[in-house]
Amino acid sequence: MTREPNEPDEPRAKDEPRQKVVRVRGSRRAQLTAVEGTLTDSEAEATLRGPRPQATPKDRGPNDERLRTDVPPHY
């Protein structure tokens, strides 16, 4: 049996939550609604990032502490 190109691998249940495409006025791109139980991109990124490793005293320079705590203005 051959599968159509746009056909999913497994059939979906009718009551399974799905994302909806929402048109955003004044924007060139649409947005997807969140599905309950999923993470947003920023939440998923935060789970991937671990704590910053501490520098050893021999690795530190005179302004390393300030450089590590400074955040660029566009963040």
mmCIF file of C-alpha atoms in Angstrom:
data_model
loop_
_atom_site.group_PDB
_atom_site.id
_atom_site.type_symbol
_atom_site.label_atom_id
_atom_site.label_comp_id
_atom_site.label_asym_id
_atom_site.label_seq_id
_atom_site.Cartn_x
_atom_site.Cartn_y
_atom_site.Cartn_z
ATOM 1 C CA MET A 1 0.000 0.000 0.000
ATOM 2 C CA THR A 2 1.475 3.365 -0.971
ATOM 3 C CA ARG A 3 1.066 6.445 1.145
ATOM 4 C CA GLU A 4 0.080 9.845 -0.185
ATOM 5 C CA PRO A 5 2.810 12.531 0.311
ATOM 6 C CA ASN A 6 0.714 14.629 2.735
ATOM 7 C CA GLU A 7 -0.799 11.704 4.622
ATOM 8 C CA PRO A 8 0.429 11.284 8.247
ATOM 9 C CA ASP A 9 2.177 8.071 9.298
ATOM 10 C CA GLU A 10 -0.451 7.306 11.937
ATOM 11 C CA PRO A 11 -4.102 8.349 11.946
ATOM 12 C CA ARG A 12 -4.941 11.135 14.428
ATOM 13 C CA ALA A 13 -7.792 10.999 16.891
ATOM 14 C CA LYS A 14 -10.481 13.609 16.265
ATOM 15 C CA ASP A 15 -10.319 14.931 19.846
ATOM 16 C CA GLU A 16 -6.512 15.265 19.900
ATOM 17 C CA PRO A 17 -5.462 18.930 20.424
ATOM 18 C CA ARG A 18 -3.829 20.561 17.431
ATOM 19 C CA GLN A 19 -2.256 23.891 16.701
ATOM 20 C CA LYS A 20 -4.317 26.414 14.812
ATOM 21 C CA VAL A 21 -2.968 28.959 12.361
ATOM 22 C CA VAL A 22 -3.976 32.480 13.405
ATOM 23 C CA ARG A 23 -3.753 35.397 11.022
ATOM 24 C CA VAL A 24 -2.062 38.422 12.633
ATOM 25 C CA ARG A 25 -3.302 41.775 11.412
ATOM 26 C CA GLY A 26 -0.501 43.928 9.995
ATOM 27 C CA SER A 27 1.974 41.052 9.973
ATOM 28 C CA ARG A 28 3.347 39.110 7.047
ATOM 29 C CA ARG A 29 3.443 35.883 9.035
ATOM 30 C CA ALA A 30 0.780 33.876 10.781
ATOM 31 C CA GLN A 31 1.143 32.522 14.306
ATOM 32 C CA LEU A 32 0.490 29.053 15.646
ATOM 33 C CA THR A 33 -1.515 28.653 18.821
ATOM 34 C CA ALA A 34 0.044 26.738 21.695
ATOM 35 C CA VAL A 35 -1.036 23.187 22.398
ATOM 36 C CA GLU A 36 -1.570 22.251 26.037
ATOM 37 C CA GLY A 37 1.366 20.294 27.412
ATOM 38 C CA THR A 38 3.950 21.646 24.964
ATOM 39 C CA LEU A 39 6.763 24.133 25.512
ATOM 40 C CA THR A 40 7.268 27.440 23.760
ATOM 41 C CA ASP A 41 10.574 27.971 21.969
ATOM 42 C CA SER A 42 11.981 30.084 24.810
ATOM 43 C CA GLU A 43 10.932 27.527 27.446
ATOM 44 C CA ALA A 44 12.466 24.703 25.419
ATOM 45 C CA GLU A 45 15.710 26.661 25.002
ATOM 46 C CA ALA A 46 15.853 27.312 28.737
ATOM 47 C CA THR A 47 15.638 23.589 29.452
ATOM 48 C CA LEU A 48 18.527 22.926 27.074
ATOM 49 C CA ARG A 49 20.769 25.538 28.684
ATOM 50 C CA GLY A 50 22.513 24.425 31.815
ATOM 51 C CA PRO A 51 24.086 26.580 34.478
ATOM 52 C CA ARG A 52 27.116 28.563 33.372
ATOM 53 C CA PRO A 53 30.382 26.934 34.350
ATOM 54 C CA GLN A 54 32.397 28.857 36.920
ATOM 55 C CA ALA A 55 35.785 30.071 35.760
ATOM 56 C CA THR A 56 38.784 29.018 37.769
ATOM 57 C CA PRO A 57 40.876 31.813 39.336
ATOM 58 C CA LYS A 58 43.689 31.265 36.829
ATOM 59 C CA ASP A 59 41.230 31.769 33.913
ATOM 60 C CA ARG A 60 39.958 35.127 35.179
ATOM 61 C CA GLY A 61 41.085 38.504 33.947
ATOM 62 C CA PRO A 62 40.576 42.002 35.410
ATOM 63 C CA ASN A 63 37.096 42.594 33.875
ATOM 64 C CA ASP A 64 35.846 39.035 33.410
ATOM 65 C CA GLU A 65 33.183 39.327 36.123
ATOM 66 C CA ARG A 66 31.713 42.433 34.518
ATOM 67 C CA LEU A 67 31.782 40.865 31.047
ATOM 68 C CA ARG A 68 30.004 37.760 32.335
ATOM 69 C CA THR A 69 27.227 39.784 33.979
ATOM 70 C CA ASP A 70 26.734 42.381 31.224
ATOM 71 C CA VAL A 71 23.878 41.722 28.830
ATOM 72 C CA PRO A 72 23.788 43.362 25.404
ATOM 73 C CA PRO A 73 21.014 45.970 25.055
ATOM 74 C CA HIS A 74 19.100 43.964 22.432
ATOM 75 C CA TYR A 75 18.453 41.096 24.881
#
